[in-house]
mmCIF file of C-alpha atoms in Angstrom:
data_model
loop_
_atom_site.group_PDB
_atom_site.id
_atom_site.type_symbol
_atom_site.label_atom_id
_atom_site.label_comp_id
_atom_site.label_asym_id
_atom_site.label_seq_id
_atom_site.Cartn_x
_atom_site.Cartn_y
_atom_site.Cartn_z
ATOM 1 C CA MET A 97 0.000 0.000 0.000
ATOM 2 C CA LEU A 98 1.304 3.462 -0.929
ATOM 3 C CA THR A 99 -0.076 4.798 2.351
ATOM 4 C CA ASN A 100 1.913 2.391 4.541
ATOM 5 C CA LEU A 101 5.496 3.230 3.681
ATOM 6 C CA THR A 102 8.678 4.032 5.581
ATOM 7 C CA ASP A 103 10.213 7.487 5.245
ATOM 8 C CA LYS A 104 12.832 6.028 2.889
ATOM 9 C CA GLN A 105 10.166 4.431 0.711
ATOM 10 C CA LYS A 106 8.151 7.665 0.641
ATOM 11 C CA VAL A 107 11.159 9.653 -0.518
ATOM 12 C CA ASN A 108 11.946 7.084 -3.197
ATOM 13 C CA TRP A 109 8.372 6.976 -4.528
ATOM 14 C CA VAL A 110 8.101 10.773 -4.625
ATOM 15 C CA ARG A 111 11.431 10.870 -6.487
ATOM 16 C CA ILE A 112 10.140 8.454 -9.137
ATOM 17 C CA ILE A 113 6.795 10.234 -9.394
ATOM 18 C CA ALA A 114 8.642 13.536 -9.910
ATOM 19 C CA ILE A 115 10.628 12.141 -12.844
ATOM 20 C CA ILE A 116 7.934 10.273 -14.778
ATOM 21 C CA PRO A 117 5.802 13.368 -15.623
ATOM 22 C CA VAL A 118 8.924 15.143 -16.918
ATOM 23 C CA LEU A 119 9.599 12.202 -19.239
ATOM 24 C CA VAL A 120 5.972 12.175 -20.372
ATOM 25 C CA LEU A 121 6.014 15.913 -21.022
ATOM 26 C CA MET A 122 9.307 15.710 -22.914
ATOM 27 C CA LEU A 123 7.622 13.227 -25.253
ATOM 28 C CA TYR A 124 4.531 15.443 -25.439
ATOM 29 C CA ALA A 125 6.525 18.620 -26.131
ATOM 30 C CA PRO A 126 9.786 17.538 -27.809
ATOM 31 C CA LYS A 127 10.394 20.875 -29.559
ATOM 32 C CA LEU A 128 10.706 22.587 -26.201
ATOM 33 C CA TRP A 129 13.996 20.766 -25.649
ATOM 34 C CA ILE A 130 15.679 21.518 -28.957
ATOM 35 C CA THR A 131 16.978 24.807 -30.329
ATOM 36 C CA THR A 132 16.509 24.287 -34.086
ATOM 37 C CA LYS A 133 12.931 25.526 -34.422
ATOM 38 C CA VAL A 134 10.963 28.580 -35.531
ATOM 39 C CA PHE A 135 10.224 29.910 -32.056
ATOM 40 C CA PRO A 136 13.327 31.687 -30.710
ATOM 41 C CA VAL A 137 15.447 30.240 -27.949
ATOM 42 C CA ILE A 138 15.693 32.791 -25.125
ATOM 43 C CA PRO A 139 18.840 32.333 -22.978
ATOM 44 C CA LEU A 140 19.158 33.778 -19.501
ATOM 45 C CA PHE A 141 22.704 34.944 -20.267
ATOM 46 C CA ASP A 142 24.017 36.018 -23.659
ATOM 47 C CA TRP A 143 27.334 34.235 -23.103
ATOM 48 C CA LEU A 144 25.755 30.795 -22.644
ATOM 49 C CA PRO A 145 26.725 28.323 -25.390
ATOM 50 C CA ILE A 146 23.566 27.239 -27.219
ATOM 51 C CA PRO A 147 23.729 23.787 -28.818
ATOM 52 C CA THR A 148 22.706 23.560 -32.455
ATOM 53 C CA ASP A 149 21.627 20.668 -34.673
ATOM 54 C CA PRO A 150 22.506 17.830 -34.101
ATOM 55 C CA PHE A 151 23.924 18.589 -30.639
ATOM 56 C CA ASP A 152 20.606 19.926 -29.315
ATOM 57 C CA TYR A 153 18.967 16.592 -30.150
ATOM 58 C CA ILE A 154 21.835 14.672 -28.562
ATOM 59 C CA LEU A 155 21.665 16.759 -25.384
ATOM 60 C CA ALA A 156 17.874 16.438 -25.113
ATOM 61 C CA GLY A 157 18.172 12.666 -25.603
ATOM 62 C CA PHE A 158 20.930 12.477 -22.994
ATOM 63 C CA PHE A 159 18.760 14.417 -20.523
ATOM 64 C CA PHE A 160 15.862 12.033 -21.169
ATOM 65 C CA LEU A 161 17.961 8.867 -20.801
ATOM 66 C CA SER A 162 19.687 10.216 -17.664
ATOM 67 C CA GLN A 163 16.308 10.494 -15.975
ATOM 68 C CA VAL A 164 15.275 6.985 -17.078
ATOM 69 C CA LEU A 165 18.464 5.537 -15.584
ATOM 70 C CA TYR A 166 17.981 7.610 -12.436
ATOM 71 C CA ILE A 167 14.568 6.014 -11.896
ATOM 72 C CA PHE A 168 16.049 2.518 -11.772
ATOM 73 C CA GLN A 169 19.576 2.997 -10.438
ATOM 74 C CA ASN A 170 19.042 5.915 -8.034
ATOM 75 C CA LYS A 171 22.659 6.970 -7.685
ATOM 76 C CA ARG A 172 23.326 10.344 -6.098
ATOM 77 C CA TRP A 173 25.593 11.426 -8.954
ATOM 78 C CA GLN A 174 22.776 10.628 -11.379
ATOM 79 C CA GLY A 175 20.428 12.892 -9.445
ATOM 80 C CA TRP A 176 22.947 15.725 -9.584
ATOM 81 C CA LEU A 177 23.487 15.111 -13.282
ATOM 82 C CA VAL A 178 19.729 15.489 -13.866
ATOM 83 C CA ILE A 179 19.690 18.684 -11.767
ATOM 84 C CA LEU A 180 22.652 20.243 -13.599
ATOM 85 C CA LEU A 181 21.341 19.268 -17.024
ATOM 86 C CA TYR A 182 17.982 20.842 -16.242
ATOM 87 C CA LEU A 183 19.638 24.030 -14.987
ATOM 88 C CA TYR A 184 21.709 24.351 -18.143
ATOM 89 C CA LEU A 185 18.803 23.559 -20.467
ATOM 90 C CA ALA A 186 16.526 26.007 -18.620
ATOM 91 C CA PHE A 187 19.165 28.742 -18.756
ATOM 92 C CA VAL A 188 19.608 28.128 -22.494
ATOM 93 C CA ASP A 189 15.862 28.546 -23.061
ATOM 94 C CA GLN A 190 13.865 30.116 -20.243
ATOM 95 C CA ASN A 191 10.581 28.896 -21.708
ATOM 96 C CA ARG A 192 11.532 25.539 -20.167
ATOM 97 C CA LEU A 193 11.003 27.043 -16.701
ATOM 98 C CA GLN A 194 7.447 25.764 -16.550
ATOM 99 C CA PRO A 195 5.834 25.008 -13.144
ATOM 100 C CA TYR A 196 5.813 21.226 -13.573
ATOM 101 C CA PHE A 197 9.479 21.013 -14.571
ATOM 102 C CA TYR A 198 10.445 23.425 -11.804
ATOM 103 C CA GLN A 199 8.593 21.477 -9.096
ATOM 104 C CA SER A 200 10.257 18.223 -10.170
ATOM 105 C CA PHE A 201 13.639 19.981 -10.166
ATOM 106 C CA LEU A 202 13.060 21.231 -6.600
ATOM 107 C CA THR A 203 11.947 17.769 -5.466
ATOM 108 C CA ILE A 204 15.091 16.101 -6.835
ATOM 109 C CA LEU A 205 17.201 18.909 -5.356
ATOM 110 C CA ALA A 206 15.581 18.417 -1.925
ATOM 111 C CA ILE A 207 16.536 14.735 -2.081
ATOM 112 C CA GLU A 208 20.050 14.904 -3.496
ATOM 113 C CA ILE A 209 21.228 17.917 -1.530
ATOM 114 C CA PHE A 210 21.438 15.639 1.511
ATOM 115 C CA PRO A 211 24.156 12.967 1.888
ATOM 116 C CA ARG A 212 22.907 9.412 1.332
ATOM 117 C CA LYS A 213 23.361 8.417 4.998
ATOM 118 C CA THR A 214 21.021 11.202 6.146
ATOM 119 C CA ASP A 215 17.993 10.329 8.275
ATOM 120 C CA TYR A 216 15.189 10.088 5.698
ATOM 121 C CA ARG A 217 12.833 12.035 7.966
ATOM 122 C CA LYS A 218 15.049 15.082 7.348
ATOM 123 C CA ILE A 219 14.734 14.631 3.582
ATOM 124 C CA LEU A 220 10.987 14.055 3.842
ATOM 125 C CA TYR A 221 10.510 17.291 5.784
ATOM 126 C CA ALA A 222 12.458 19.168 3.092
ATOM 127 C CA ILE A 223 10.178 17.724 0.397
ATOM 128 C CA ILE A 224 7.122 18.615 2.484
ATOM 129 C CA LEU A 225 8.186 22.265 2.400
ATOM 130 C CA ILE A 226 7.884 22.157 -1.404
ATOM 131 C CA PHE A 227 4.330 20.826 -1.295
ATOM 132 C CA PHE A 228 3.342 23.253 1.451
ATOM 133 C CA ALA A 229 4.733 26.120 -0.643
ATOM 134 C CA THR A 230 3.005 24.889 -3.796
ATOM 135 C CA TYR A 231 -0.465 25.202 -2.296
ATOM 136 C CA PHE A 232 0.101 28.027 0.179
ATOM 137 C CA TRP A 233 1.814 30.435 -2.217
ATOM 138 C CA SER A 234 -0.350 29.481 -5.173
ATOM 139 C CA GLY A 235 -3.330 30.561 -3.088
ATOM 140 C CA ILE A 236 -1.729 33.756 -1.807
ATOM 141 C CA GLN A 237 -0.633 34.794 -5.301
ATOM 142 C CA LYS A 238 -4.243 34.512 -6.498
ATOM 143 C CA LEU A 239 -5.266 37.424 -4.276
ATOM 144 C CA ASN A 240 -5.425 39.883 -7.141
ATOM 145 C CA GLU A 241 -8.094 41.632 -9.194
ATOM 146 C CA ALA A 242 -7.174 39.921 -12.471
ATOM 147 C CA PHE A 243 -7.788 36.484 -10.955
ATOM 148 C CA TYR A 244 -11.219 37.475 -9.623
ATOM 149 C CA ILE A 245 -12.286 38.956 -12.965
ATOM 150 C CA GLN A 246 -11.031 36.115 -15.160
ATOM 151 C CA TRP A 247 -12.099 33.311 -12.817
ATOM 152 C CA LEU A 248 -15.615 34.712 -12.442
ATOM 153 C CA SER A 249 -15.845 35.236 -16.204
ATOM 154 C CA ALA A 250 -14.886 31.588 -16.788
ATOM 155 C CA LEU A 251 -17.408 30.366 -14.216
ATOM 156 C CA ASN A 252 -20.161 32.455 -15.785
ATOM 157 C CA LYS A 253 -19.277 31.051 -19.194
ATOM 158 C CA HIS A 254 -19.293 27.375 -18.220
ATOM 159 C CA PHE A 255 -21.517 27.267 -15.124
ATOM 160 C CA SER A 256 -24.101 29.961 -15.775
ATOM 161 C CA PHE A 257 -26.842 27.629 -14.484
ATOM 162 C CA LEU A 258 -25.557 28.139 -10.917
ATOM 163 C CA PRO A 259 -26.669 31.124 -8.796
ATOM 164 C CA GLN A 260 -24.594 34.248 -9.364
ATOM 165 C CA TRP A 261 -24.060 34.818 -5.637
ATOM 166 C CA PHE A 262 -22.526 31.333 -5.381
ATOM 167 C CA LEU A 263 -20.166 31.912 -8.317
ATOM 168 C CA VAL A 264 -19.012 35.234 -6.856
ATOM 169 C CA ALA A 265 -18.539 33.797 -3.367
ATOM 170 C CA PHE A 266 -16.650 30.792 -4.716
ATOM 171 C CA THR A 267 -14.390 33.025 -6.823
ATOM 172 C CA TYR A 268 -13.316 35.078 -3.817
ATOM 173 C CA ALA A 269 -12.936 31.971 -1.656
ATOM 174 C CA VAL A 270 -10.633 30.044 -4.022
ATOM 175 C CA PRO A 271 -7.334 31.773 -3.072
ATOM 176 C CA TRP A 272 -8.019 31.370 0.642
ATOM 177 C CA LEU A 273 -9.126 27.754 0.257
ATOM 178 C CA GLU A 274 -5.970 26.808 -1.618
ATOM 179 C CA ALA A 275 -3.632 28.637 0.775
ATOM 180 C CA THR A 276 -5.442 27.115 3.740
ATOM 181 C CA MET A 277 -5.011 23.598 2.355
ATOM 182 C CA GLY A 278 -1.258 24.140 2.343
ATOM 183 C CA VAL A 279 -1.409 25.082 6.020
ATOM 184 C CA LEU A 280 -3.775 22.242 6.978
ATOM 185 C CA LEU A 281 -1.324 19.710 5.541
ATOM 186 C CA LEU A 282 0.965 20.567 8.444
ATOM 187 C CA PHE A 283 -1.435 19.516 11.242
ATOM 188 C CA ASN A 284 -2.227 15.929 12.237
ATOM 189 C CA LYS A 285 -5.934 16.619 12.824
ATOM 190 C CA THR A 286 -6.545 18.422 9.543
ATOM 191 C CA ARG A 287 -4.088 16.652 7.241
ATOM 192 C CA LYS A 288 -6.515 14.151 5.720
ATOM 193 C CA ILE A 289 -9.118 16.863 5.122
ATOM 194 C CA ALA A 290 -6.491 18.824 3.203
ATOM 195 C CA ILE A 291 -5.481 15.733 1.225
ATOM 196 C CA LEU A 292 -9.072 15.012 0.200
ATOM 197 C CA PHE A 293 -9.577 18.646 -0.834
ATOM 198 C CA ILE A 294 -6.351 18.620 -2.862
ATOM 199 C CA LEU A 295 -7.306 15.346 -4.549
ATOM 200 C CA SER A 296 -10.705 16.804 -5.429
ATOM 201 C CA MET A 297 -9.137 20.007 -6.752
ATOM 202 C CA HIS A 298 -6.649 18.224 -9.000
ATOM 203 C CA GLY A 299 -9.294 15.717 -10.092
ATOM 204 C CA ILE A 300 -11.693 18.494 -11.109
ATOM 205 C CA ILE A 301 -8.921 20.386 -12.918
ATOM 206 C CA THR A 302 -7.921 17.256 -14.838
ATOM 207 C CA PHE A 303 -11.530 16.541 -15.792
ATOM 208 C CA LEU A 304 -12.070 20.128 -16.966
ATOM 209 C CA LEU A 305 -8.882 20.073 -19.047
ATOM 210 C CA PHE A 306 -10.180 17.091 -20.996
ATOM 211 C CA TYR A 307 -13.710 18.512 -21.068
ATOM 212 C CA LEU A 308 -12.540 21.860 -22.443
ATOM 213 C CA GLY A 309 -10.042 20.229 -24.791
ATOM 214 C CA TYR A 310 -6.843 22.077 -23.941
ATOM 215 C CA GLY A 311 -4.032 22.263 -21.388
ATOM 216 C CA TYR A 312 -3.133 18.598 -21.621
ATOM 217 C CA ASN A 313 0.466 19.407 -20.677
ATOM 218 C CA VAL A 314 -0.766 20.140 -17.135
ATOM 219 C CA VAL A 315 -2.408 16.722 -16.662
ATOM 220 C CA PRO A 316 0.753 14.776 -15.645
ATOM 221 C CA TRP A 317 1.573 17.486 -13.108
ATOM 222 C CA ASN A 318 -1.879 17.169 -11.527
ATOM 223 C CA ILE A 319 -1.540 13.390 -11.301
ATOM 224 C CA GLN A 320 1.971 13.779 -9.875
ATOM 225 C CA ASN A 321 0.682 15.986 -7.062
ATOM 226 C CA MET A 322 -2.301 13.749 -6.323
ATOM 227 C CA LEU A 323 -0.088 10.684 -5.875
ATOM 228 C CA SER A 324 2.620 12.561 -3.992
ATOM 229 C CA VAL A 325 0.380 14.146 -1.338
ATOM 230 C CA VAL A 326 -1.190 10.768 -0.545
ATOM 231 C CA ILE A 327 2.192 9.040 -0.283
ATOM 232 C CA ILE A 328 3.772 11.771 1.827
ATOM 233 C CA PHE A 329 0.972 12.912 4.098
ATOM 234 C CA TRP A 330 -1.718 10.244 4.579
ATOM 235 C CA THR A 331 0.022 8.325 7.388
ATOM 236 C CA LEU A 332 2.362 11.125 8.495
ATOM 237 C CA LYS A 333 2.362 11.914 12.221
ATOM 238 C CA THR A 334 4.188 14.845 13.781
ATOM 239 C CA THR A 335 4.448 16.371 17.225
ATOM 240 C CA ASN A 336 4.728 20.051 16.331
ATOM 241 C CA VAL A 337 3.773 21.949 13.204
ATOM 242 C CA LEU A 338 6.967 24.005 13.446
ATOM 243 C CA ASP A 339 9.026 20.832 13.061
ATOM 244 C CA PHE A 340 8.750 21.129 9.295
ATOM 245 C CA PHE A 341 10.511 24.493 9.419
ATOM 246 C CA ILE A 342 12.927 24.326 12.353
ATOM 247 C CA GLN A 343 13.606 20.653 13.134
ATOM 248 C CA PHE A 344 16.743 19.152 11.560
ATOM 249 C CA PHE A 345 17.816 22.671 10.614
ATOM 250 C CA ASN A 346 21.033 22.696 8.603
ATOM 251 C CA LYS A 347 22.507 24.276 5.476
ATOM 252 C CA GLN A 348 20.612 21.872 3.217
ATOM 253 C CA LYS A 349 17.281 22.744 4.779
ATOM 254 C CA LEU A 350 18.176 26.430 4.557
ATOM 255 C CA VAL A 351 18.569 26.076 0.778
ATOM 256 C CA ILE A 352 15.082 24.550 0.471
ATOM 257 C CA LEU A 353 13.615 27.239 2.750
ATOM 258 C CA VAL A 354 15.090 29.903 0.476
ATOM 259 C CA PHE A 355 13.320 28.401 -2.548
ATOM 260 C CA THR A 356 10.035 27.712 -0.772
ATOM 261 C CA MET A 357 9.685 30.653 1.628
ATOM 262 C CA VAL A 358 12.210 33.478 1.137
ATOM 263 C CA LEU A 359 12.066 33.894 -2.647
ATOM 264 C CA PRO A 360 8.259 33.538 -2.951
ATOM 265 C CA LEU A 361 7.842 36.088 -0.151
ATOM 266 C CA ALA A 362 10.246 38.450 -1.912
ATOM 267 C CA ASN A 363 8.266 38.031 -5.126
ATOM 268 C CA ASN A 364 4.989 38.700 -3.343
ATOM 269 C CA LEU A 365 6.239 41.828 -1.581
ATOM 270 C CA THR A 366 8.652 43.388 -4.069
ATOM 271 C CA GLY A 367 8.350 41.523 -7.378
ATOM 272 C CA PHE A 368 11.871 40.185 -6.988
ATOM 273 C CA TYR A 369 12.341 36.687 -8.456
ATOM 274 C CA ASP A 370 10.304 35.191 -11.258
ATOM 275 C CA ASN A 371 6.555 34.748 -10.839
ATOM 276 C CA LEU A 372 6.261 31.124 -11.955
ATOM 277 C CA LEU A 373 9.260 30.185 -9.813
ATOM 278 C CA SER A 374 7.401 31.718 -6.858
ATOM 279 C CA PHE A 375 4.452 29.311 -7.245
ATOM 280 C CA HIS A 376 2.456 31.892 -9.192
ATOM 281 C CA PHE A 377 0.238 29.201 -10.699
ATOM 282 C CA PHE A 378 -2.939 30.067 -12.636
ATOM 283 C CA THR A 379 -3.131 33.471 -10.961
ATOM 284 C CA ALA A 380 -4.365 35.348 -14.086
ATOM 285 C CA ASP A 381 -2.094 38.354 -13.467
ATOM 286 C CA LEU A 382 0.976 37.087 -15.304
ATOM 287 C CA HIS A 383 2.344 39.206 -18.145
ATOM 288 C CA TYR A 384 1.142 37.559 -21.351
ATOM 289 C CA TYR A 385 1.368 39.657 -24.479
ATOM 290 C CA ASN A 386 -0.150 40.316 -27.850
ATOM 291 C CA VAL A 387 2.416 41.859 -30.180
ATOM 292 C CA PHE A 388 0.977 44.327 -32.711
ATOM 293 C CA ILE A 389 3.098 44.817 -35.833
ATOM 294 C CA ASN A 390 3.069 47.750 -38.237
ATOM 295 C CA GLU A 391 2.601 47.250 -41.990
ATOM 296 C CA GLU A 392 6.282 47.571 -42.860
ATOM 297 C CA LEU A 393 7.414 44.853 -40.459
ATOM 298 C CA GLU A 394 4.349 42.729 -41.182
ATOM 299 C CA GLU A 395 5.653 41.990 -44.662
ATOM 300 C CA LYS A 396 9.248 41.378 -43.604
ATOM 301 C CA LEU A 397 8.782 38.753 -40.909
ATOM 302 C CA PRO A 398 9.452 35.163 -42.028
ATOM 303 C CA GLU A 399 6.518 33.238 -43.444
ATOM 304 C CA ASP A 400 6.677 30.776 -40.541
ATOM 305 C CA ILE A 401 5.884 33.655 -38.200
ATOM 306 C CA GLN A 402 3.308 35.229 -40.510
ATOM 307 C CA ASN A 403 1.317 32.001 -40.294
ATOM 308 C CA PHE A 404 0.420 33.032 -36.742
ATOM 309 C CA TYR A 405 -0.858 36.498 -37.605
ATOM 310 C CA ARG A 406 -4.227 37.524 -36.270
ATOM 311 C CA PHE A 407 -5.883 40.806 -37.183
ATOM 312 C CA LYS A 408 -7.680 43.480 -35.204
ATOM 313 C CA ASN A 409 -8.950 46.560 -37.031
ATOM 314 C CA SER A 410 -6.886 45.370 -40.020
ATOM 315 C CA LYS A 411 -3.705 45.489 -37.932
ATOM 316 C CA ALA A 412 -1.631 42.289 -37.645
ATOM 317 C CA TYR A 413 -0.653 40.955 -34.272
ATOM 318 C CA LEU A 414 0.859 37.839 -32.705
ATOM 319 C CA LYS A 415 -0.618 36.142 -29.663
ATOM 320 C CA MET A 416 2.573 35.064 -27.956
ATOM 321 C CA ASN A 417 0.896 32.274 -26.031
ATOM 322 C CA GLU A 418 -0.669 30.884 -29.198
ATOM 323 C CA TRP A 419 2.631 30.958 -31.084
ATOM 324 C CA ALA A 420 4.604 29.516 -28.150
ATOM 325 C CA HIS A 421 2.062 26.776 -27.504
ATOM 326 C CA HIS A 422 2.006 25.719 -31.158
ATOM 327 C CA GLU A 423 5.798 25.452 -31.302
ATOM 328 C CA ASN A 424 6.718 24.401 -27.766
ATOM 329 C CA LYS A 425 3.416 22.992 -26.406
ATOM 330 C CA VAL A 426 3.803 25.307 -23.384
ATOM 331 C CA LEU A 427 2.825 28.902 -22.664
ATOM 332 C CA PHE A 428 5.181 31.829 -23.203
ATOM 333 C CA TYR A 429 7.349 32.415 -20.122
ATOM 334 C CA PRO A 430 5.687 35.482 -18.539
ATOM 335 C CA GLU A 431 8.541 37.783 -17.542
ATOM 336 C CA GLU A 432 9.311 41.266 -18.841
ATOM 337 C CA ARG A 433 12.833 40.339 -19.938
ATOM 338 C CA ILE A 434 11.388 37.596 -22.160
ATOM 339 C CA ILE A 435 8.974 39.851 -24.048
ATOM 340 C CA GLN A 436 11.723 42.463 -24.419
ATOM 341 C CA PHE A 437 13.933 39.794 -25.997
ATOM 342 C CA MET A 438 11.120 38.964 -28.424
ATOM 343 C CA ASP A 439 10.674 42.662 -29.175
ATOM 344 C CA VAL A 440 14.331 42.934 -30.200
ATOM 345 C CA TYR A 441 14.141 39.663 -32.135
ATOM 346 C CA LEU A 442 11.099 40.683 -34.192
ATOM 347 C CA ARG A 443 12.503 44.169 -34.823
ATOM 348 C CA SER A 444 15.704 42.618 -36.189
ATOM 349 C CA PHE A 445 13.858 41.751 -39.430
ATOM 350 C CA ALA A 446 13.145 45.410 -40.180
ATOM 351 C CA ASP A 447 15.405 47.592 -42.345
ATOM 352 C CA ASN A 448 15.751 49.918 -39.370
ATOM 353 C CA PRO A 449 15.231 47.893 -36.154
ATOM 354 C CA ASN A 450 15.332 51.058 -34.040
ATOM 355 C CA GLU A 451 12.479 52.727 -35.893
ATOM 356 C CA LYS A 452 9.675 53.815 -33.594
ATOM 357 C CA GLY A 453 6.236 52.302 -33.973
ATOM 358 C CA LEU A 454 7.358 48.982 -35.463
ATOM 359 C CA ILE A 455 5.905 46.991 -32.580
ATOM 360 C CA GLU A 456 3.399 47.597 -29.795
ATOM 361 C CA LEU A 457 3.426 45.231 -26.820
ATOM 362 C CA VAL A 458 -0.003 44.814 -25.233
ATOM 363 C CA ASP A 459 -0.370 42.920 -21.949
ATOM 364 C CA TYR A 460 -3.823 41.406 -22.469
ATOM 365 C CA ASN A 461 -4.249 40.536 -18.792
ATOM 366 C CA GLN A 462 -4.068 44.251 -18.089
ATOM 367 C CA ILE A 463 -6.663 44.946 -20.776
ATOM 368 C CA LYS A 464 -9.217 42.723 -19.072
ATOM 369 C CA LYS A 465 -9.035 44.509 -15.754
#
């Protein structure tokens, strides 16, 4: 039974469950992991060497096979190899920094950062911080006007048969419910209630993704979390809720606390650190852009890009999410530096890239407010 495991077995199962969705999603979105494609590769640093054909295929295949071997052999050096490969590949193309890949990366990091002779309860508590942060911060980050507007609009579209007061109340309750579930996971008396709520939430999301016919790349992540919370929390017993944060405190735990508490808090208060890396999941206030293009540049962009033109008032524009999803099977990475890179890239096809008025960047989440 997955609910009757030792700490060592729990850690091992969560490790395997973290890897399998990454493998599935690499098969689902293979273009994301190569550089020879129409959609630009966006490196974090200009000096990073970017592999080209055929080396990008070789590196992606090596990353895939390294994870397969790590499932079965479970050597510490293999775990670190997977971590370092992911870091390099994500730095080469920041669009790979999707929530599901990032959560799996943090889970493997929380396991391999400890020496192999470490008490497995210490490792388990480090992993628990990741799952607490996933639900707590995801809820907190939804406390914004854009989420309320877009969530209520979606509910009215698909569930208009329900009373309006219920849809409004549910919309405003969602962020608090999700954040609360993260907290309730930490208490013995409320843990199973939180697990059942989380299972219901992920189950409903998965059903709706298939019902609505899009977002299939998120399905493995939902299943990963459903299995992981049951394995980790169902039989877990603790003496003090603060144990997760202060017990077994060492430099390894400090690293995980930085990723799960310090950086998300900094993002929430000051905007420092990337939104998606701060558990900013489905919060509706991320910076997704439509790129309007003037007539001169419209004719000069490559045909592969022109295929994604849409028109508003006879003016061509690109929906970055639509273009990114077609090429990479994931959404455009929603940070300002990424859209500025794309601005420079698209302008580079013009006779005078510095000409004013070539491109207008429109954050469509801001438009809906």
